[in-house]
PDB file of C-alpha atoms (C1' of nucleotides) in Angstrom:
ATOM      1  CA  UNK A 292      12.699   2.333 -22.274  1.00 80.00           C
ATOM      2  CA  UNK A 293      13.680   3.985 -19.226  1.00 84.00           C
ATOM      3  CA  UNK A 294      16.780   3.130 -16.641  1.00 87.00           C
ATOM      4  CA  UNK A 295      16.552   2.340 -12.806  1.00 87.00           C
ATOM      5  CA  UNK A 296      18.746   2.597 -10.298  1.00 90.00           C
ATOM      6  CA  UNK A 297      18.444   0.930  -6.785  1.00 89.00           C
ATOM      7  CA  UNK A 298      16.509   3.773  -4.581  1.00 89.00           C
ATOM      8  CA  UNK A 299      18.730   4.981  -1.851  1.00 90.00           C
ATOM      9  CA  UNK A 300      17.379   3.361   1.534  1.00 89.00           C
ATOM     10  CA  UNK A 301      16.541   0.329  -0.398  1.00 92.00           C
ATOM     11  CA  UNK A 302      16.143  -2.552   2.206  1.00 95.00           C
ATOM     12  CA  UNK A 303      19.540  -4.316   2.307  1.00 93.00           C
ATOM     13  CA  UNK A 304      18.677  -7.309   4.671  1.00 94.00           C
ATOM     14  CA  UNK A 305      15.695  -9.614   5.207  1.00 95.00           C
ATOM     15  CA  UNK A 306      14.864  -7.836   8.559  1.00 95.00           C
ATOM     16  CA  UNK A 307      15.392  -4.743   7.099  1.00 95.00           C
ATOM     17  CA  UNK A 308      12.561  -5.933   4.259  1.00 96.00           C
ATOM     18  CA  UNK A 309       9.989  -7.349   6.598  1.00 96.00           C
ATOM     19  CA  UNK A 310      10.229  -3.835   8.975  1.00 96.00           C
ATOM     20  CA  UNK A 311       9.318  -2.308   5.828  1.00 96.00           C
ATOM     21  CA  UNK A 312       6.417  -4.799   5.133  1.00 97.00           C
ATOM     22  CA  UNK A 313       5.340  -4.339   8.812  1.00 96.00           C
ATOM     23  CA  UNK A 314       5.400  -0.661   8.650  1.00 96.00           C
ATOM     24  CA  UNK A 315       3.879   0.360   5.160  1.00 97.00           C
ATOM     25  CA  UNK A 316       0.722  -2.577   5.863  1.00 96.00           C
ATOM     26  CA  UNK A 317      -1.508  -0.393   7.907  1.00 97.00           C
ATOM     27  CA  UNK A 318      -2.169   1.851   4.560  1.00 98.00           C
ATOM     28  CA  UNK A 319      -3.866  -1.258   2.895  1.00 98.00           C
ATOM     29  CA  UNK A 320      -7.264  -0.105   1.616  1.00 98.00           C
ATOM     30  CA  UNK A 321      -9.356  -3.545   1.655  1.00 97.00           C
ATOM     31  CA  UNK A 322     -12.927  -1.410   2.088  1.00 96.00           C
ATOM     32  CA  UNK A 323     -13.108   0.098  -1.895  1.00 96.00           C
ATOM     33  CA  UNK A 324     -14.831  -2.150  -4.166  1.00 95.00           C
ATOM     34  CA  UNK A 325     -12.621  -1.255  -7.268  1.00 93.00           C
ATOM     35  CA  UNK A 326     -13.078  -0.222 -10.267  1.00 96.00           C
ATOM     36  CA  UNK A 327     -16.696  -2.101 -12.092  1.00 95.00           C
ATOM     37  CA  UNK A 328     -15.293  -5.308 -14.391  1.00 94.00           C
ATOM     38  CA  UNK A 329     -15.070  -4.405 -17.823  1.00 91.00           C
ATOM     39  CA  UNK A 330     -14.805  -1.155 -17.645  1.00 93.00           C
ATOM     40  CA  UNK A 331     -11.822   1.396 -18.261  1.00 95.00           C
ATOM     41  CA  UNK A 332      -8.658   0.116 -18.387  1.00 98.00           C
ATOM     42  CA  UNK A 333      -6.118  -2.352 -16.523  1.00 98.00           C
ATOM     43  CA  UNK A 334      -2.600  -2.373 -16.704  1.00 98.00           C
ATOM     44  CA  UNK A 335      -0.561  -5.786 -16.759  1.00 98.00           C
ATOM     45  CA  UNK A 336       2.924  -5.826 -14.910  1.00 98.00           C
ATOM     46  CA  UNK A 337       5.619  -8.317 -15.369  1.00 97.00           C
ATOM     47  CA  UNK A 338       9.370  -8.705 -14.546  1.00 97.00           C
ATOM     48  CA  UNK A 339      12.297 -11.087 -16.369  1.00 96.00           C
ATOM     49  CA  UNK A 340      15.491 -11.296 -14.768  1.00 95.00           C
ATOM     50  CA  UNK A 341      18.923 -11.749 -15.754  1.00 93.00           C
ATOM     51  CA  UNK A 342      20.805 -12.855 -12.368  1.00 88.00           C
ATOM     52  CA  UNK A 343      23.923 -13.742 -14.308  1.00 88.00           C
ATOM     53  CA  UNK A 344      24.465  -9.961 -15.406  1.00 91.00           C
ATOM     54  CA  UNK A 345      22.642  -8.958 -12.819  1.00 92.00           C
ATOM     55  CA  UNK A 346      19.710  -7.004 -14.650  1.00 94.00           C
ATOM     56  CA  UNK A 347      16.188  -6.644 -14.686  1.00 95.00           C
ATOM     57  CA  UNK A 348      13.844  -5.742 -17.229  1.00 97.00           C
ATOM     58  CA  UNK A 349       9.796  -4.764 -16.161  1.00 97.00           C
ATOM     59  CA  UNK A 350       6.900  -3.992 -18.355  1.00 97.00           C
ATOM     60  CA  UNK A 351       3.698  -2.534 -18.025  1.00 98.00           C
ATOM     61  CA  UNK A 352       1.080  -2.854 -20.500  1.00 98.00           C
ATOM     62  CA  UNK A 353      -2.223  -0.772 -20.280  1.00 98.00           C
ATOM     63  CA  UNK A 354      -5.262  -3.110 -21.787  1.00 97.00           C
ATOM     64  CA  UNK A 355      -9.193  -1.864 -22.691  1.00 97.00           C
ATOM     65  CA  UNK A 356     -10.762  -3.423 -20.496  1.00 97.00           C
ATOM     66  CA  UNK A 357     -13.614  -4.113 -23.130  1.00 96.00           C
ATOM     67  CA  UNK A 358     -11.846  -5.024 -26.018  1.00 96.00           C
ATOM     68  CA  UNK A 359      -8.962  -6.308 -24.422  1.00 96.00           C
ATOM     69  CA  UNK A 360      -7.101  -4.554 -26.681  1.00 95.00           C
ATOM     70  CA  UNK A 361      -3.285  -2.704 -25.989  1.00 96.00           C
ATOM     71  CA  UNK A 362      -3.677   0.750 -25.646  1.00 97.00           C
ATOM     72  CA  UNK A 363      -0.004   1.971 -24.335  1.00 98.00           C
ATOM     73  CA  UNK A 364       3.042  -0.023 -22.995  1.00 97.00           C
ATOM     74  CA  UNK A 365       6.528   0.643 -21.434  1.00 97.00           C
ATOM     75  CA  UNK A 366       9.184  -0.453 -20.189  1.00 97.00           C
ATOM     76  CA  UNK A 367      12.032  -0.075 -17.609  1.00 97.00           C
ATOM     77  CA  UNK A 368      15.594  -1.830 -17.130  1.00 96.00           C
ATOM     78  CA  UNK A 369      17.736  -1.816 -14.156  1.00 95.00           C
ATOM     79  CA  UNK A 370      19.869  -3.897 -11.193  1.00 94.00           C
ATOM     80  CA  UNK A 371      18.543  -6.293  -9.605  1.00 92.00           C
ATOM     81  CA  UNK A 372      17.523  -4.633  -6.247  1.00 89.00           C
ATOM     82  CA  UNK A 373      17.280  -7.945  -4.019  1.00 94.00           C
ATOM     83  CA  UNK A 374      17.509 -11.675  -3.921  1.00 93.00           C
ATOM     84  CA  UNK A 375      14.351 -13.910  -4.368  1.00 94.00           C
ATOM     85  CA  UNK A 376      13.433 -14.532  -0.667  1.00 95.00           C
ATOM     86  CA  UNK A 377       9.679 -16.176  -0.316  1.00 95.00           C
ATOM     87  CA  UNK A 378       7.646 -13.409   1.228  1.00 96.00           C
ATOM     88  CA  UNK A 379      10.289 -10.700   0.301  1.00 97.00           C
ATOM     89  CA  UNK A 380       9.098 -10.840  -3.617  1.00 97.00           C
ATOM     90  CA  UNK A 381       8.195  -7.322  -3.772  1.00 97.00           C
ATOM     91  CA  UNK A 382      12.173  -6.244  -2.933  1.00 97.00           C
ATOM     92  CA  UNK A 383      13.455  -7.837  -6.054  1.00 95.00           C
ATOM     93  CA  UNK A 384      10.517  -6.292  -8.522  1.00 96.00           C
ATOM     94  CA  UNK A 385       9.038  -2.739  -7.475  1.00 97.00           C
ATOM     95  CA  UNK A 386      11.743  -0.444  -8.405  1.00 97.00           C
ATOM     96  CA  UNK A 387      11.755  -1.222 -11.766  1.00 97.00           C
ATOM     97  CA  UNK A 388       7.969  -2.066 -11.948  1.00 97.00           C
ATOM     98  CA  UNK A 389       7.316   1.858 -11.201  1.00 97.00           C
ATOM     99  CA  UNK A 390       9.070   2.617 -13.472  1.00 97.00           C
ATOM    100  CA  UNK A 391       7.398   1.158 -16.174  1.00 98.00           C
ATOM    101  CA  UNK A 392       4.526   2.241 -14.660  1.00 98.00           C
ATOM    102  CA  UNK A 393       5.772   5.875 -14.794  1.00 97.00           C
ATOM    103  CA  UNK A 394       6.517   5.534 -18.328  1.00 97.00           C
ATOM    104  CA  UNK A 395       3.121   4.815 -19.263  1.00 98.00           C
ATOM    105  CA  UNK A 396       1.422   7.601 -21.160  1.00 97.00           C
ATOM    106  CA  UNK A 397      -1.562   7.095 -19.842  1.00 96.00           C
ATOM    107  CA  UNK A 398      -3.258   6.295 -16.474  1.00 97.00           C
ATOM    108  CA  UNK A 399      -3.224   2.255 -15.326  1.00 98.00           C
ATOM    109  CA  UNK A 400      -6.853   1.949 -14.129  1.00 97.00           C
ATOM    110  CA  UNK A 401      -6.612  -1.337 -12.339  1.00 98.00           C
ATOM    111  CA  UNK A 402      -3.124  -2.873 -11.801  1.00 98.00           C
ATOM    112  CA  UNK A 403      -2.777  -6.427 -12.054  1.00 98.00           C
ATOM    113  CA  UNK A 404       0.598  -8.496 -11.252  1.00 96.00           C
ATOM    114  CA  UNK A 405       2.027 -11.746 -10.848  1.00 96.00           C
ATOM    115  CA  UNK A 406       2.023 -12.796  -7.497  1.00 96.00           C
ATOM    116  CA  UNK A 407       0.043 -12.250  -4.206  1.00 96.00           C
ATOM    117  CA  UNK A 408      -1.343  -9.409  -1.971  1.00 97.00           C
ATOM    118  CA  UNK A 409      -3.223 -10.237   1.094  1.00 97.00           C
ATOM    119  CA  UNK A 410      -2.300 -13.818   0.784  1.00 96.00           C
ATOM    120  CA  UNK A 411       1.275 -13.442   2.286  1.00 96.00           C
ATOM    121  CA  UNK A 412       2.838 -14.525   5.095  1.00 95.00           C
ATOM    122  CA  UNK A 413       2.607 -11.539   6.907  1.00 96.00           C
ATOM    123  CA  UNK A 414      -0.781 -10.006   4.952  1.00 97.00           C
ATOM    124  CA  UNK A 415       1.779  -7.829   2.875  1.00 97.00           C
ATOM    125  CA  UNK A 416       2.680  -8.875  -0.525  1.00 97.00           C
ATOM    126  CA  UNK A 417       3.803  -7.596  -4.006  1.00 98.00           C
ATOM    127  CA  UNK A 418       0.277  -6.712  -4.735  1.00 98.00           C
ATOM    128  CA  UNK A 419      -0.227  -4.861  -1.813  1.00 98.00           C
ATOM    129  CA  UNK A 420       3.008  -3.256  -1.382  1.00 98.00           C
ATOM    130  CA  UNK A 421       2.745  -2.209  -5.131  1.00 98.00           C
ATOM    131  CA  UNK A 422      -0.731  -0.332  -4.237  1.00 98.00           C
ATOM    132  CA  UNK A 423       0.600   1.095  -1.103  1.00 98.00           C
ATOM    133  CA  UNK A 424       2.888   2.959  -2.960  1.00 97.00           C
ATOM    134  CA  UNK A 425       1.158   4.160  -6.263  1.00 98.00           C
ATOM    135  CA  UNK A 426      -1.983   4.484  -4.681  1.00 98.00           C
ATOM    136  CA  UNK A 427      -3.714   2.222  -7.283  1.00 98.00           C
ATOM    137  CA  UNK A 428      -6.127  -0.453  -7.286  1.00 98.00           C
ATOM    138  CA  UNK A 429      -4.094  -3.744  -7.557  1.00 98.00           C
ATOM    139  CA  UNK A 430      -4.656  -7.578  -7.730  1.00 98.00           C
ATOM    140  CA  UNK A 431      -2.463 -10.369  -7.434  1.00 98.00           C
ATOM    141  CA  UNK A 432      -2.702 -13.345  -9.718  1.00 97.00           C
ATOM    142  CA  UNK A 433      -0.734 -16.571  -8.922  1.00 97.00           C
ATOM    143  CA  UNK A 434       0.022 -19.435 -10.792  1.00 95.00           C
ATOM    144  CA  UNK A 435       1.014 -21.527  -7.623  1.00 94.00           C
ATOM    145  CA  UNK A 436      -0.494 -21.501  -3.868  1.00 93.00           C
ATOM    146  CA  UNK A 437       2.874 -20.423  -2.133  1.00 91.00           C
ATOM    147  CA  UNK A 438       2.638 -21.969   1.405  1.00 93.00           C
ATOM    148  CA  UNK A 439      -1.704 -21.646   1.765  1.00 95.00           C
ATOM    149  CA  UNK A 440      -4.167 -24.218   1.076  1.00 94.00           C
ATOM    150  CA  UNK A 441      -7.083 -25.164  -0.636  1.00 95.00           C
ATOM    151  CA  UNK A 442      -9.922 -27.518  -1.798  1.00 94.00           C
ATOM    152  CA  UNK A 443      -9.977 -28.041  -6.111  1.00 93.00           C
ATOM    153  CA  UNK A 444     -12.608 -26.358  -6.791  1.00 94.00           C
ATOM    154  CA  UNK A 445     -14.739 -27.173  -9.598  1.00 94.00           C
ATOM    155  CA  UNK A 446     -13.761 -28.302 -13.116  1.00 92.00           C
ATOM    156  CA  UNK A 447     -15.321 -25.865 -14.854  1.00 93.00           C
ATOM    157  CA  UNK A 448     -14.437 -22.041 -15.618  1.00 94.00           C
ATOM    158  CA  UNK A 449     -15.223 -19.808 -13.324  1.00 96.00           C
ATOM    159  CA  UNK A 450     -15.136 -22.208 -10.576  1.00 95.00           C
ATOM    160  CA  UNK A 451     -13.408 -21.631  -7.435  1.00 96.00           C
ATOM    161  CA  UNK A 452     -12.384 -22.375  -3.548  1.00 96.00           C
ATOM    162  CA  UNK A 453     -11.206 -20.202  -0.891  1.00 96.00           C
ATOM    163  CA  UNK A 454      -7.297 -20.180  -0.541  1.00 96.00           C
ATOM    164  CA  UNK A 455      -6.554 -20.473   3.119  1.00 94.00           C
ATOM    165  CA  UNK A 456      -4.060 -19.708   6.042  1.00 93.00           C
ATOM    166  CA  UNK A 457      -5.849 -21.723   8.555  1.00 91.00           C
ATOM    167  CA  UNK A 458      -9.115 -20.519   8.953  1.00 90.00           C
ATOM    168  CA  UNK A 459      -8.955 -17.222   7.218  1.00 93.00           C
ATOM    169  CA  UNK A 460      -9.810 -16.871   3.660  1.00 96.00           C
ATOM    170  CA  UNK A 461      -6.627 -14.747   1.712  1.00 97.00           C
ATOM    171  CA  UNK A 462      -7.619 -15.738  -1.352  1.00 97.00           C
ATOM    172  CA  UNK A 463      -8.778 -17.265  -3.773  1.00 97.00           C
ATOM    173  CA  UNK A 464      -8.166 -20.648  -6.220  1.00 97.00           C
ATOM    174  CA  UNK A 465     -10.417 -19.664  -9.343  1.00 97.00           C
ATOM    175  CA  UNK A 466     -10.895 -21.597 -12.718  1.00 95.00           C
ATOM    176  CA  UNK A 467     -10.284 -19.784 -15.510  1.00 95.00           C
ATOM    177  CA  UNK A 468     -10.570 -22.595 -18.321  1.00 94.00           C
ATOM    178  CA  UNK A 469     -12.087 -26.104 -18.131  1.00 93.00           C
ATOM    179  CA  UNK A 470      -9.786 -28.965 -16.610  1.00 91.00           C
ATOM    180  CA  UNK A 471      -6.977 -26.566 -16.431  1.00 93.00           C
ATOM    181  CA  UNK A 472      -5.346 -25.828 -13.148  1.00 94.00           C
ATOM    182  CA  UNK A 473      -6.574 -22.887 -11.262  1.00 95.00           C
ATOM    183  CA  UNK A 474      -4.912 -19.778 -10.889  1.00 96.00           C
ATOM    184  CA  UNK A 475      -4.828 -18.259  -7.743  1.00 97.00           C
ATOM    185  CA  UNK A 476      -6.085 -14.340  -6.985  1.00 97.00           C
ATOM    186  CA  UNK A 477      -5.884 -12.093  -3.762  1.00 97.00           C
ATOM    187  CA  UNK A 478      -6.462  -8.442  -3.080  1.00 98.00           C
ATOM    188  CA  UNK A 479      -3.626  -6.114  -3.271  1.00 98.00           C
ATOM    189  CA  UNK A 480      -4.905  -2.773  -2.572  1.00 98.00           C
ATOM    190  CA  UNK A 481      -8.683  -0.915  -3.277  1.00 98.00           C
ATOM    191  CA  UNK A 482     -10.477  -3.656  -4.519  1.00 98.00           C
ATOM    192  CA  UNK A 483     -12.423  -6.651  -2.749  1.00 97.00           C
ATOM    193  CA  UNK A 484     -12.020 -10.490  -3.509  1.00 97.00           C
ATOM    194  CA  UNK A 485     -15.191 -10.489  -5.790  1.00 97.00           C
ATOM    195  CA  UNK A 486     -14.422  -8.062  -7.775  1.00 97.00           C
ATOM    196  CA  UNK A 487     -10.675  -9.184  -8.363  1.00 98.00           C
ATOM    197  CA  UNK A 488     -11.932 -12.537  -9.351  1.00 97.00           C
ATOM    198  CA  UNK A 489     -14.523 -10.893 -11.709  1.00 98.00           C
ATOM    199  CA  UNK A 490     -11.708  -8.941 -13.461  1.00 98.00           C
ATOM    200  CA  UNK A 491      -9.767 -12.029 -13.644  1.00 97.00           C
ATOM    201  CA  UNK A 492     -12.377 -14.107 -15.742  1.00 96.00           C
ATOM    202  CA  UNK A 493     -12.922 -10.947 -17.797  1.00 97.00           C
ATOM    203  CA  UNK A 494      -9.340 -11.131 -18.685  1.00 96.00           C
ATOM    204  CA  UNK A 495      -9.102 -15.015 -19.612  1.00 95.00           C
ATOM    205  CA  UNK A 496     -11.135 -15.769 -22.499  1.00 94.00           C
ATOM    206  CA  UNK A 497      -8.774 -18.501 -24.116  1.00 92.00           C
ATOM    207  CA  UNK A 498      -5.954 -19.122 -21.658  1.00 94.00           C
ATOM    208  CA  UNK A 499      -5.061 -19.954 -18.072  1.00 95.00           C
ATOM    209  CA  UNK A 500      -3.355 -17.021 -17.346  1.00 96.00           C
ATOM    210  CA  UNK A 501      -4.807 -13.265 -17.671  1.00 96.00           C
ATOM    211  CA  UNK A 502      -4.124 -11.174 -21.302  1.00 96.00           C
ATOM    212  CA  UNK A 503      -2.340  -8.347 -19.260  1.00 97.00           C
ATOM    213  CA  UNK A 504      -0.104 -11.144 -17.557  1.00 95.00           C
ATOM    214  CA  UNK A 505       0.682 -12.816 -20.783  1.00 96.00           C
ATOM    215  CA  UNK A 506       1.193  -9.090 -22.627  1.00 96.00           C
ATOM    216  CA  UNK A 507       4.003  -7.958 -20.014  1.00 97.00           C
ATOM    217  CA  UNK A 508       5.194 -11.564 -19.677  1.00 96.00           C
ATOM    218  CA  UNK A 509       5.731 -11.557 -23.429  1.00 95.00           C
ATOM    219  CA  UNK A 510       7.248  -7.730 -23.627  1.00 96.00           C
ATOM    220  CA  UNK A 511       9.432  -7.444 -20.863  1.00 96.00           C
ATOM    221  CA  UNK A 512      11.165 -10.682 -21.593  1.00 95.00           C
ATOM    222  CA  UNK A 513      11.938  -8.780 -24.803  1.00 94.00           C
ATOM    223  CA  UNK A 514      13.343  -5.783 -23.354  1.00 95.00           C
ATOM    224  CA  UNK A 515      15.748  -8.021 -21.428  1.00 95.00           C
ATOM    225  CA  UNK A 516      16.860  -9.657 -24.348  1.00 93.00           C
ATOM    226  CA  UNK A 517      17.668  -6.203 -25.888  1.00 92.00           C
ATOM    227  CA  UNK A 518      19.203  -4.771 -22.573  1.00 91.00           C
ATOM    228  CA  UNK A 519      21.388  -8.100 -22.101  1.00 88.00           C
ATOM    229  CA  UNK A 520      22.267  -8.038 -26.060  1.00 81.00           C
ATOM    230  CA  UNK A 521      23.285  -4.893 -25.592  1.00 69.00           C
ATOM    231  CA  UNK A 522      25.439  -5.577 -22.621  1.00 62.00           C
ATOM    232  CA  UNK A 523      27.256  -8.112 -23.944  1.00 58.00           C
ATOM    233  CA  UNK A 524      28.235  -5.766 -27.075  1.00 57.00           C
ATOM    234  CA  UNK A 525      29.423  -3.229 -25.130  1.00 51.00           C
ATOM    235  CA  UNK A 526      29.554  -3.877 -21.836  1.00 50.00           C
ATOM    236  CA  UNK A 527      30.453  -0.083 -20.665  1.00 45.00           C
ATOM    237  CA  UNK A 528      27.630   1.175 -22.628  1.00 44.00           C
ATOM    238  CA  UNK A 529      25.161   0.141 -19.607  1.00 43.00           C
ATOM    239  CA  UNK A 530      26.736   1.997 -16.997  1.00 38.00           C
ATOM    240  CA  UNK A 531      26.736   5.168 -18.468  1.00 36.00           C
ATOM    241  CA  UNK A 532      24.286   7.297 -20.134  1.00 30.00           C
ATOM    242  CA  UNK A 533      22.745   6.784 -23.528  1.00 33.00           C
ATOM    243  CA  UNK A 534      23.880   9.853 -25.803  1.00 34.00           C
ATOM    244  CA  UNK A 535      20.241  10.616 -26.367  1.00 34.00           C
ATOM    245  CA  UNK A 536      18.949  10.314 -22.862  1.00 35.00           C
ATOM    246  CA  UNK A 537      21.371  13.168 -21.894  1.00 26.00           C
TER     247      UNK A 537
ATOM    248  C1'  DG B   2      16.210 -28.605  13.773  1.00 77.72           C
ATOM    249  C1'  DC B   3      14.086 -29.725   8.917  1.00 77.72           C
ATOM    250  C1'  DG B   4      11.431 -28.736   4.967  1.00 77.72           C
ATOM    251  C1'  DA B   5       8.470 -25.681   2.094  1.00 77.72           C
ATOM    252  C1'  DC B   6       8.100 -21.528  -0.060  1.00 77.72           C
ATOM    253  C1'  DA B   7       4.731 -15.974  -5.065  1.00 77.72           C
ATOM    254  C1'  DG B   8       8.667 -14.772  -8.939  1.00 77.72           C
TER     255       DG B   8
ATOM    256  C1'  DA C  74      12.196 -16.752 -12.338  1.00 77.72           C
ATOM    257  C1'  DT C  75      15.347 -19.774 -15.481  1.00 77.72           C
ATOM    258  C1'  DC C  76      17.730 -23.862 -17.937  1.00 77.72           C
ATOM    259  C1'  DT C  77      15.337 -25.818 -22.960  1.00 77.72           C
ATOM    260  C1'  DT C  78      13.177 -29.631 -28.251  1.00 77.72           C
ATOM    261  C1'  DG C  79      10.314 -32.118 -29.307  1.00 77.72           C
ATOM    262  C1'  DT C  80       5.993 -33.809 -28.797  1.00 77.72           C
ATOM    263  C1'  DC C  81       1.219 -35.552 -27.175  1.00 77.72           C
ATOM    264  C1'  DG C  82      -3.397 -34.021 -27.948  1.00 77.72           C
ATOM    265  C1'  DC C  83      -7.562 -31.246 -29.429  1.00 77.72           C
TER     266       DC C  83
END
DNA sequence: GCGACAG
DNA sequence: ATCTTGTCGC
């Protein structure tokens, strides 16, 4: 498990977060079909916070995308690096997110996170920004259709409706079991709609919610529950250095 | 101005 | 996201 600190620069203020948004957008790659469904691997990245103690643990767990089997994870633990704003998501994940993502031994493939990409109030969210900066291919998966709208699509798996900001399609609302609510997928970064949505029902073949969604959910929770335990045993033990990481 | 709003 | 036990249903 590695440590993160708060980079220096690190947006302090809502305006300061949206110039950022509004700056780093025009590197969005929306023309690359992605990597082929199925194939290689794809990484699942999740964050749990702790806003009482002010920590926040990320993990990132590297599936095959065959077998759907776990072929590395990691995790990182840090500070909480900004408040939950709607539309300012990425703020309060991405430092530690990289980080787990750096401590992978192995590369990602396909990133997939909680959250949106294109479908964001100003075309730039967590999905996005993530890709922006790593340079992967990354989709967002929702479980709820933030402010955009859309028609139910059909009952069945593999169903779906386009998620809309008016007239433009950001999204999509796609079925991934029977009678179960949709989830709800955009494009991040290097990868089209199709294909995202393709990945998506490759990666839910008994529950709502994608395998590498439900793997990082499931592990980073745990490595906050260590890093809080931890904390409240000896509280100055989390400001300095472990003995053996230096 | 008021309410809604990914995680 | 998080607070949180049992419980309805396949």
């Amino acid at each position: 498990m590695t440590t993160v600190r708060i980079p220096a620069g690190w947006p302090a203020t809502e305006e300061q977060a949206r110039a950022v948004q509004d700056e780093l957008r025009a590197r969005v790659v929306l023309d690359e079909p992605g990597p082929a469904p199925g194939t290689g691997y794809i990484t699942g990245v999740d964050v749990a916070y702790d806003d009482e103690r002010d920590v926040v643990a990320a993990a990132a767990v590297v599936l095959d995308a065959a077998s759907l089997e776990v072929v590395a994870e990691a995790t990182a633990v840090g500070r909480v690096s900004f408040p939950y704003v709607p539309g300012l998501l990425a703020f309060r994940e991405i430092p530690t997110v990289l980080a787990a993502l750096d401590a992978l031994s192995r590369p990602p493939g396909l990133v997939v996170c909680d959250g949106y990409g294109l479908a964001h109030p100003r075309r730039f969210g967590l999905a996005s920004h993530l890709g922006v900066l790593t340079g992967l291919p990354v989709i967002g998966v929702a479980k709820n259709p933030f402010t955009f709208t859309y028609d139910e699509p059909g009952t069945r798996r593999g169903s779906s409706s386009p998620l809309l900001a008016g007239e433009e399609e950001v999204g999509r609302a796609l079925r991934t079991r029977d009678d179960v609510k949709p989830v709800f997928v955009s494009v991040g970064h290097r990868a089209t709609l199709d294909n995202a949505c393709a990945h998506v029902l490759a990666l839910t073949p008994a529950y709502r919610l994608p395998e590498t969604t439900r793997r990082a959910d499931s592990l980073c929770r745990r490595a906050l529950q260590e890093a809080t335990s931890q904390e409240a045993a000896s509280p100055e033990a989390t400001t300095r250095h472990s003995p053996t990481s230096r």
